Structure formats: C-alpha cells, structure tokens
Coordinates of C-alpha atoms in Angstrom, one line a residue:
X11 CA 0.2 0.0 0.0
X12 CA 1.4 3.4 -1.0
X13 CA 2.2 6.1 1.6
X14 CA -0.8 7.9 0.5
X15 CA -3.2 5.1 0.8
X16 CA -2.0 4.4 4.3
X17 CA -2.5 8.0 5.3
X18 CA -5.9 8.0 4.1
X19 CA -6.9 4.9 5.9
X20 CA -5.3 6.1 9.0
X21 CA -7.4 9.5 8.7
X22 CA -10.8 7.7 7.7
X23 CA -10.1 5.4 10.6
X24 CA -9.4 7.8 13.1
X25 CA -12.5 9.9 12.3
X26 CA -14.5 6.9 12.4
X27 CA -13.3 6.2 15.8
X28 CA -13.8 9.6 17.1
X29 CA -17.3 9.6 15.8
X30 CA -18.0 6.5 17.8
X31 CA -16.6 8.2 20.9
X32 CA -18.6 11.3 20.3
X33 CA -21.3 10.5 22.9
X34 CA -18.7 10.1 25.6
X35 CA -16.4 13.0 24.5
X36 CA -19.3 15.5 24.7
X37 CA -20.3 14.0 27.8
X38 CA -16.8 14.6 29.3
X39 CA -16.8 10.9 30.9
X40 CA -17.7 7.4 29.5
X41 CA -21.3 7.1 29.5
X42 CA -22.8 5.0 32.4
X43 CA -25.8 2.7 33.0
X44 CA -27.7 0.9 35.7
X45 CA -25.3 -2.2 35.3
X46 CA -22.0 -0.8 34.9
X47 CA -21.4 -0.5 38.7
X48 CA -22.5 -4.4 39.1
X49 CA -19.5 -5.4 36.3
X50 CA -16.7 -3.2 37.8
X51 CA -17.4 -4.6 41.3
X52 CA -16.8 -8.2 40.3
X53 CA -13.0 -8.2 40.7
X54 CA -13.2 -6.3 44.1
X55 CA -16.2 -8.1 45.7
X56 CA -15.1 -11.7 44.7
X57 CA -18.5 -13.0 44.3
X58 CA -20.7 -13.8 41.3
X59 CA -24.1 -12.1 40.7
X60 CA -26.8 -12.5 38.1
X61 CA -26.2 -11.3 34.6
X62 CA -23.0 -9.5 35.3
X63 CA -20.2 -11.2 33.4
X64 CA -16.9 -11.3 35.2
X65 CA -14.9 -11.2 31.8
X66 CA -16.3 -7.4 31.2
X67 CA -15.7 -6.5 34.6
X68 CA -12.0 -7.4 34.1
X69 CA -12.1 -5.2 30.9
X70 CA -13.3 -2.2 33.0
X71 CA -10.9 -2.8 35.8
X72 CA -8.0 -2.7 33.0
X73 CA -9.2 0.8 32.0
X74 CA -9.7 2.2 35.5
X75 CA -6.2 3.9 35.5
X76 CA -7.0 6.0 32.4
X77 CA -10.8 6.9 33.6
X78 CA -12.2 3.8 31.3
X79 CA -11.1 5.6 28.1
X80 CA -9.1 2.7 26.9
X81 CA -12.3 0.6 27.3
X82 CA -14.2 2.8 24.8
X83 CA -11.4 3.3 22.6
X84 CA -11.2 -0.8 22.4
X85 CA -14.8 -0.8 21.7
X86 CA -14.8 1.8 19.1
X87 CA -11.8 0.5 17.2
X88 CA -12.9 -3.0 17.0
X89 CA -16.4 -1.8 15.7
X90 CA -14.5 0.0 13.0
X91 CA -12.4 -3.1 12.1
X92 CA -15.4 -5.5 12.1
X93 CA -17.3 -3.0 9.7
X94 CA -14.1 -2.4 7.4
X95 CA -13.9 -6.2 7.2
X96 CA -17.3 -6.7 6.4
X97 CA -17.1 -4.1 3.6
X98 CA -13.8 -5.8 2.3
X99 CA -15.4 -9.2 2.3
X100 CA -18.4 -8.0 0.3
X101 CA -16.2 -6.7 -2.5
X102 CA -16.5 -2.7 -1.1
X103 CA -12.7 -2.7 0.2
X104 CA -10.0 -0.3 -0.4
X105 CA -12.2 2.6 -0.3
X106 CA -11.5 4.4 3.1
X107 CA -14.2 7.2 2.4
X108 CA -16.9 4.4 1.9
X109 CA -15.9 3.2 5.3
X110 CA -16.5 6.6 6.6
X111 CA -19.3 7.1 5.1
X112 CA -20.9 4.1 6.4
X113 CA -19.8 4.7 10.1
X114 CA -20.9 8.4 9.9
X115 CA -24.3 7.1 8.7
X116 CA -24.7 4.4 11.5
X117 CA -23.5 7.2 14.0
X118 CA -26.1 9.6 12.8
X119 CA -29.2 7.4 12.4
X120 CA -28.8 4.3 14.7
X121 CA -28.1 3.8 18.1
X122 CA -24.3 2.6 17.4
X123 CA -22.2 5.3 19.1
X124 CA -24.4 5.0 22.2
X125 CA -23.1 1.4 22.3
X126 CA -19.5 2.1 21.6
X127 CA -19.5 5.2 24.2
X128 CA -21.0 3.6 27.2
X129 CA -19.4 1.1 29.7
X130 CA -21.7 -1.8 29.0
X131 CA -21.5 -5.1 27.2
X132 CA -24.0 -4.3 24.7
X133 CA -21.5 -3.5 21.7
X134 CA -20.3 -7.0 22.0
X135 CA -23.6 -8.3 21.0
X136 CA -23.6 -7.1 17.5
X137 CA -19.8 -7.4 17.0
X138 CA -20.0 -11.0 18.0
X139 CA -22.5 -11.7 15.5
X140 CA -20.6 -10.0 12.6
X141 CA -17.5 -11.8 13.8
X142 CA -19.0 -15.2 13.6
X143 CA -20.7 -14.2 10.3
X144 CA -17.4 -13.4 8.8
X145 CA -16.0 -16.7 9.9
X146 CA -19.0 -18.8 8.8
X147 CA -19.5 -17.5 5.4
X148 CA -17.0 -15.3 4.5
X149 CA -13.9 -17.3 5.6
X150 CA -12.2 -17.7 2.2
X151 CA -11.8 -14.0 1.9
X152 CA -10.0 -13.6 5.2
X153 CA -6.2 -14.2 6.0
X154 CA -5.1 -16.5 8.8
X155 CA -4.4 -13.7 11.4
X156 CA -7.9 -12.3 10.8
X157 CA -9.4 -15.5 11.2
X158 CA -7.7 -16.0 14.5
X159 CA -8.8 -12.2 15.7
X160 CA -12.2 -12.8 14.8
X161 CA -12.2 -16.1 16.8
X162 CA -10.8 -14.3 19.8
X163 CA -13.5 -11.5 19.3
X164 CA -16.4 -14.2 19.2
X165 CA -14.9 -15.8 22.4
X166 CA -14.8 -12.6 24.3
X167 CA -18.3 -11.5 23.0
X168 CA -19.7 -14.8 24.0
X169 CA -18.2 -14.5 27.2
X170 CA -19.5 -10.8 28.3
X171 CA -23.2 -12.0 28.4
X172 CA -25.0 -15.4 28.4
X173 CA -27.7 -13.7 26.2
X174 CA -25.0 -13.0 23.5
X175 CA -23.6 -16.6 23.9
X176 CA -27.2 -18.1 23.2
X177 CA -27.8 -15.9 20.2
X178 CA -24.3 -17.1 18.8
X179 CA -25.2 -20.4 19.4
X180 CA -28.3 -20.2 17.7
X181 CA -26.5 -18.9 14.8
X182 CA -24.2 -21.8 14.8
X183 CA -27.2 -24.2 14.8
X184 CA -28.2 -22.5 11.7
X185 CA -25.0 -22.9 9.9
X186 CA -24.7 -26.5 10.8
X187 CA -28.2 -26.9 9.2
X188 CA -27.5 -24.9 6.4
X189 CA -24.2 -26.8 5.6
X190 CA -26.5 -29.9 4.8
X191 CA -27.3 -28.0 1.7
X192 CA -24.2 -26.3 1.1
X193 CA -21.0 -28.9 1.6
X194 CA -18.1 -26.5 0.6
X195 CA -15.0 -27.1 2.3
X196 CA -14.9 -23.5 3.4
X197 CA -18.1 -23.7 5.1
X198 CA -17.2 -26.8 7.2
X199 CA -13.8 -24.9 8.1
X200 CA -15.8 -21.7 9.2
X201 CA -18.1 -24.2 11.5
X202 CA -15.0 -25.7 13.1
X203 CA -13.7 -22.3 13.5
X204 CA -16.9 -20.9 15.0
X205 CA -17.2 -23.8 17.4
X206 CA -13.8 -23.6 18.6
X207 CA -14.5 -19.9 19.3
X208 CA -17.6 -20.4 21.1
X209 CA -15.8 -23.2 23.2
X210 CA -13.3 -20.7 24.1
X211 CA -15.9 -18.3 25.2
X212 CA -17.5 -20.9 27.6
X213 CA -14.0 -21.6 29.0
X214 CA -13.2 -17.8 29.6
X215 CA -16.7 -17.7 31.5
X216 CA -15.6 -20.6 33.9
X217 CA -11.9 -19.2 34.0
X218 CA -12.8 -15.9 34.7
X219 CA -15.4 -16.9 37.5
X220 CA -12.7 -18.9 39.2
X221 CA -10.3 -16.3 39.2
X222 CA -13.0 -13.9 41.1
X223 CA -15.1 -16.3 43.1
X224 CA -12.5 -19.2 43.5
X225 CA -15.0 -21.7 42.5
X226 CA -15.7 -23.0 39.0
X227 CA -19.3 -21.7 38.1
X228 CA -21.6 -20.1 35.4
X229 CA -22.6 -16.8 35.8
X230 CA -26.0 -17.0 37.6
X231 CA -29.4 -15.5 36.6
X232 CA -31.0 -17.6 34.0
X233 CA -34.2 -19.2 35.4
X234 CA -34.4 -16.2 37.8
X235 CA -34.9 -13.8 34.9
X236 CA -37.3 -16.0 33.1
X237 CA -39.3 -16.1 36.6
X238 CA -39.5 -12.3 36.3
X239 CA -41.1 -12.7 32.9
X240 CA -43.6 -15.3 34.1
X241 CA -44.3 -12.9 37.2
X242 CA -45.0 -9.9 34.7
X243 CA -47.3 -12.1 32.7
X244 CA -49.3 -13.5 35.7
X245 CA -48.0 -17.2 35.4
X246 CA -46.5 -17.2 38.9
X247 CA -49.5 -15.7 40.4
X248 CA -51.8 -18.8 38.8
X249 CA -49.0 -21.1 39.9
X250 CA -49.0 -20.0 43.5
X251 CA -52.9 -19.7 43.5
X252 CA -53.0 -23.2 42.4
X253 CA -50.1 -24.7 44.6
X254 CA -50.3 -22.8 48.0
X255 CA -50.3 -23.4 50.7
X256 CA -46.9 -25.3 50.4
X257 CA -44.4 -25.5 53.1
X258 CA -41.4 -25.5 50.6
X259 CA -42.5 -22.4 48.9
X260 CA -41.6 -19.1 50.9
X261 CA -43.6 -17.1 48.4
X262 CA -46.8 -18.6 49.2
X263 CA -47.2 -16.3 52.4
X264 CA -46.6 -13.3 50.1
X265 CA -48.3 -14.4 47.1
X266 CA -50.8 -11.2 47.1
X267 CA -48.1 -8.9 47.7
X268 CA -45.9 -9.8 44.6
X269 CA -45.9 -7.0 42.0
X270 CA -46.8 -7.6 38.5
X271 CA -43.6 -5.9 37.1
X272 CA -40.3 -7.8 36.8
X273 CA -38.1 -4.4 37.1
X274 CA -40.0 -3.6 40.4
X275 CA -39.6 -7.2 41.8
X276 CA -35.7 -7.3 41.0
X277 CA -34.7 -3.9 41.7
X278 CA -37.2 -1.9 43.6
X279 CA -39.0 -4.6 46.0
X280 CA -38.2 -4.5 49.6
X281 CA -40.0 -7.9 49.7
X282 CA -37.3 -9.5 47.5
X283 CA -34.8 -7.8 49.5
X284 CA -36.0 -8.9 52.7
X285 CA -36.2 -12.4 51.4
X286 CA -32.5 -12.5 50.5
X287 CA -32.7 -11.5 47.0
X288 CA -31.3 -13.8 44.3
X289 CA -29.4 -15.9 47.0
X290 CA -32.2 -16.4 49.1
X291 CA -34.9 -17.1 46.4
X292 CA -32.9 -18.4 43.3
X293 CA -33.6 -22.1 44.1
X294 CA -37.4 -21.3 44.6
X295 CA -37.7 -18.9 41.5
X296 CA -35.9 -21.7 39.2
X297 CA -38.2 -24.4 40.8
X298 CA -41.2 -22.3 39.9
X299 CA -40.2 -21.1 36.5
X300 CA -39.5 -25.0 35.4
X301 CA -42.7 -26.2 36.8
X302 CA -44.7 -23.5 35.4
X303 CA -43.5 -24.5 32.0
X304 CA -44.4 -28.2 32.6
X305 CA -47.8 -27.1 34.0
X306 CA -49.1 -24.4 31.4
X307 CA -47.4 -25.2 28.0
X308 CA -49.9 -23.6 26.0
X309 CA -49.8 -20.3 28.2
X310 CA -46.2 -20.3 28.3
X311 CA -46.0 -20.4 24.6
X312 CA -48.5 -17.9 24.1
X313 CA -46.8 -15.5 26.8
X314 CA -43.4 -16.2 25.0
X315 CA -44.6 -15.6 21.5
X316 CA -46.0 -12.2 22.7
X317 CA -42.9 -11.2 24.6
X318 CA -40.8 -12.1 21.5
X319 CA -42.8 -10.2 19.4
X320 CA -42.6 -7.0 21.7
X321 CA -38.8 -7.4 22.0
X322 CA -38.5 -7.6 18.6
X323 CA -39.8 -3.9 18.1
X324 CA -38.4 -2.7 21.3
X325 CA -35.3 -1.0 19.9
X326 CA -35.3 2.6 21.2
X327 CA -32.0 4.2 22.0
X328 CA -30.7 5.0 25.5
X329 CA -32.7 3.0 27.9
X330 CA -30.9 3.4 31.2
X331 CA -28.7 6.2 30.3
X332 CA -29.9 8.3 33.0
X333 CA -28.6 10.4 36.0
X334 CA -30.1 8.3 38.8
X335 CA -27.9 5.2 38.9
X336 CA -26.8 5.4 42.3
X337 CA -25.5 1.8 42.7
X338 CA -23.0 2.5 39.6
X339 CA -21.9 6.0 41.3
X340 CA -21.5 4.3 44.7
X341 CA -19.4 1.7 43.1
X342 CA -17.0 4.1 41.2
X343 CA -17.0 6.1 44.3
X344 CA -15.7 3.1 46.5
X345 CA -13.3 1.3 44.1
X346 CA -12.0 4.1 41.8
X347 CA -12.5 7.3 44.0
X348 CA -10.0 9.4 41.9
X349 CA -12.6 9.3 39.0
X350 CA -15.4 10.6 41.3
X351 CA -14.9 14.5 40.4
X352 CA -15.0 13.8 36.7
X353 CA -17.9 11.3 37.0
X354 CA -19.9 13.9 38.9
X355 CA -18.9 16.8 36.4
X356 CA -20.3 15.0 33.6
X357 CA -23.3 16.0 31.3
X358 CA -25.0 12.7 32.1
X359 CA -24.9 13.1 36.0
X360 CA -26.3 16.9 35.3
X361 CA -29.3 15.4 33.6
X362 CA -28.3 17.0 30.1
X363 CA -28.8 13.8 27.9
X364 CA -32.1 12.8 26.8
X365 CA -33.3 10.5 24.1
X366 CA -36.9 11.6 23.2
X367 CA -35.7 13.8 20.0
X368 CA -33.0 11.0 19.2
X369 CA -35.7 8.2 19.2
X370 CA -37.9 10.2 17.1
X371 CA -35.3 9.7 14.2
X372 CA -33.6 6.3 15.5
X373 CA -36.8 4.4 16.1
X374 CA -38.9 4.6 12.8
X375 CA -35.7 4.2 11.0
X376 CA -34.8 1.0 12.9
X377 CA -38.2 -0.4 12.2
X378 CA -37.5 0.5 8.5
X379 CA -34.2 -1.4 8.5
X380 CA -35.7 -4.4 9.9
X381 CA -38.7 -4.3 7.2
X382 CA -36.1 -3.9 4.5
X383 CA -34.1 -7.3 5.5
X384 CA -36.8 -9.5 3.7
X385 CA -36.8 -7.4 0.6
X386 CA -33.3 -7.6 0.7
X387 CA -33.4 -11.5 0.7
X388 CA -35.9 -11.4 -1.9
X389 CA -33.6 -9.4 -4.2
X390 CA -30.9 -11.6 -3.5
X391 CA -32.8 -14.7 -4.3
X392 CA -33.9 -13.2 -7.7
X393 CA -30.3 -12.5 -8.3
X394 CA -31.0 -8.6 -8.3
X395 CA -28.3 -8.4 -5.6
X396 CA -25.3 -10.6 -4.9
X397 CA -25.9 -13.8 -2.9
X398 CA -23.4 -12.7 -0.3
X399 CA -25.5 -9.7 0.7
X400 CA -28.5 -12.0 1.2
X401 CA -26.6 -14.0 3.2
X402 CA -25.8 -11.2 5.7
X403 CA -29.3 -10.1 5.5
X404 CA -30.4 -13.6 6.4
X405 CA -27.7 -13.6 9.4
X406 CA -29.0 -10.5 10.6
X407 CA -32.5 -11.5 10.6
X408 CA -31.7 -14.9 12.4
X409 CA -29.6 -12.9 14.9
X410 CA -32.6 -10.4 15.5
X411 CA -35.2 -13.3 15.9
X412 CA -33.0 -15.3 18.4
X413 CA -32.1 -12.1 20.3
X414 CA -36.0 -11.2 20.6
X415 CA -36.5 -14.7 21.7
X416 CA -33.8 -15.1 24.4
X417 CA -34.4 -11.5 25.7
X418 CA -38.1 -11.3 25.4
X419 CA -39.1 -14.8 26.1
X420 CA -36.6 -16.3 28.3
X421 CA -36.0 -12.7 30.2
X422 CA -38.1 -9.9 29.7
X423 CA -38.5 -7.1 26.8
X424 CA -36.5 -4.0 27.1
X425 CA -35.5 -1.4 24.5
X426 CA -32.0 -1.6 25.5
X427 CA -32.1 -5.6 24.4
X428 CA -33.2 -4.7 21.1
X429 CA -31.2 -1.5 20.4
X430 CA -27.8 -3.4 21.1
X431 CA -28.5 -5.7 18.0
X432 CA -30.8 -3.4 15.6
X433 CA -27.7 -1.4 14.2
X434 CA -26.7 -4.6 12.3
X435 CA -29.9 -4.2 10.1
X436 CA -28.9 -0.5 9.4
X437 CA -25.3 -1.9 8.2
X438 CA -27.2 -4.7 6.1
X439 CA -29.3 -2.0 4.2
X440 CA -26.3 0.3 3.8
X441 CA -24.3 -2.4 2.1
X442 CA -27.1 -3.5 0.0
X443 CA -27.4 0.2 -1.2
X444 CA -23.6 0.4 -1.8
X445 CA -23.7 -2.9 -4.0
X446 CA -26.7 -1.5 -5.8
X447 CA -25.0 1.8 -6.3
X448 CA -21.7 -0.1 -7.6
X449 CA -23.9 -2.0 -10.1
X450 CA -25.6 0.7 -11.4
X451 CA -22.2 2.7 -11.7
X452 CA -20.7 -0.3 -13.7
X453 CA -23.8 -0.4 -16.0
X454 CA -23.5 3.4 -16.8
X455 CA -19.8 3.3 -17.5
X456 CA -19.9 -0.1 -19.5
X457 CA -18.9 0.6 -23.2

C-alpha cells in the first residue's frame, strides 16, 4: 500500500473512531448505565451475581487507571475494524471514504455510537454476530491472522453476556443446518472455527469466574430472569394460587404482595430484599419457573410469543442512560474514588442527556431497516442483489429473531436489548445500497 493510501486509511479510521466516541467526548466521561457498577465490582467483591459477567468486569478494571477511556477506545476500534472487514469481504474494500461514510451514517441514524461510548457489554452483542458471520460465511476472503482475531472476538463477546452466547449458539445451529445443503469445504472449516471460538468463550466464563470467586461456576441469573417474565405475565400468580399453601415455597405467604412488574420485583421491591434477593430466592424461582413451563405449556407458548414480538420492536436508543444510577455511582466512588470528580462533572450526571428527540429519528429508521431485510433477501434470491448480501441479511434476520426470543421470552422485553442488535439491520441495508449503486455505476460506464 502506498504511503498516501496508508495516510488516507489512517485518517478515515481515526475519524470513524472519533465519531463512535462522540457521545462520551461530549459527555466529558464514559457513559454509565444501571449495570455498569455491577460489572466493575466483580473483581473487588469476589462474588458472582446474576447477569454480571466477570470477563467484562475485568476489562473495565483494566481501563480504570485512565478513567475507562481505553475501554471505549477498544470498543470503538473493534467496531471500525469489523465494519471495514465486512465491507472488504463484500467487495467494497480499498475505499476508506466508503468506510467513513458507513460509520458516519450509522452514527447519525442508529444507536451505534451510544453502544461504543458506554461502559456496558451491549456493543459486543452485534460485534459477536458479525465476527461469527465472517468466520462462517466469508472465511475464504480472510487472512489467517484475521480469522484468529475474529475467533478471539467471538470468544470474548460470548463471554460478556449469556444472552449474547445464546444468540451466537443459535446462529451456529443455523450454520450446521445450512451446511447440509451447502457442503463447500470453506463452510465446514468456518463451522469448525466458530465452534472452537464459542468453546473458548465458555471456557473464558468459567476461568474468569474461578479467578474472582474461587469456584468453577457459570454466571448465575438464567431461571431467575425467566421467573421475572412469568411474574409479569401473571403465570407466577396462577401457579401460586394453584399450589399454595406449600411449606416448601416461601412466596406462598406473600403471593398477594408480589408486583406484576419484573423490574420492580428485582430492583425495587423491599420484599425481594427481605427474602434474600437472588441468594435467598434463586432456587425457589428456578423451581417455579420450570414447573410452570410443565404445568401451563400452552400459556407459556402464548406469552413467550407475545414477549418475543414485543422485544423485536423494542429497539429505542438510550434505555438506562439516566442520571439516577446510584449503584454505579457508589461502586465507582468506592473502588475508583479518583474518578469521582470527573464522573460527577459529566453532562449525564447533570441530567443533560435525553433521548426523546433522538428516538424520533432512530426508532422509525430501525423499524424500516428491519422491514427491509426480507426485501434484501428476496432481491438476492431473484439475483437482483449478490448472494453474499443475501447471506448477510439472513444472518442479521436470524440474529434479531434469536435475540428477541432470548431477551424477550426467556427474560423480559427491554428497548436496550433490542437496540444493541438492531444497528446490524442498518449496516445490512447500507451494504445493499452500496452494492446496488456500484452495479448501477458499472452499467453506466460499460462501453
């Protein structure tokens, strides 16, 4: 590559990273969320808590000496790299200004920069999907070092959140099924690399948890979160009404006091606190969740389908980016007190960040991008778009559906869970438009 080309790529990449850091730079401090403190505290408290992956907590701790900015830089740089790699493997490489244009568009009309600029695992959900997609379906266009780097990214992404791992496993299952119809050697090699990467991710979870908690254990929280969704849908109340009194169930004595909101139950219920929270009620919530599935399969299927559908369209930006996240404030003040003044001086802590206006743009465009995915698939099937664009659109569609089921039916629908994945639909649409424009330009210049 000529020196001039290297300079152009360096400039474009730098501007891309700055665009993805823009919300935090404007804020004056990395953005925080309710869960940030829970991740940071893992190293110091030495215990495992539901849905707070130790792997991401260790990443946060590594960035603490420099006020977490290395974490945001890592998240932004990985995003630029994975988008550039996706463009290249789809015949759109060697064009630094196209990369800049795509990143600029995604930064303006999707939630992407609000994922890269926050101390939260959410950006790794989308990055993990793209990395696995490249390994499975674009492996022949990658170099050896790139494949290794992508495998490491898939492993880390899977280790940062159980929901992300579940989505990636769903994509792997789809790849195995697809292989029955397409037995190219490159495809089976991609499946092998993907399986190895996910196995490494699972090993990372156990290893990190052992380092912190001194025991081999998975990050807790799965059945408890499903209990929350069932509580909200009225299934828990139905189960307790039919099975109480029961000396084995503490909740029988309080069944008429249970809230019908999962978030209130887990994060704002004095009763839940009094009964020992997850440590005191974890086994009972798991029992009720499992037995409720066996007792009411039809009702469970119906409510799960409704929750999945709701999660699919719950994709608004900024959920939880507020100025009343006292737990995260307290954790930073306790374990990184030198960062307290900068944190308190940030715009977020002054209540200057709001998403009402942003979502008037982001939300309808996110729904439009998702609605365009079936059209891209149809155009690819009709050979009006290249097959590789159809494969990208199919992967994103499967990822969105799997994410909606995992986060909606098995947990509880939230805009945050949908927003962390929906920017992939915007990327797929952008690549389809770029390929259409490229084809039109080729036709225009054909002699």
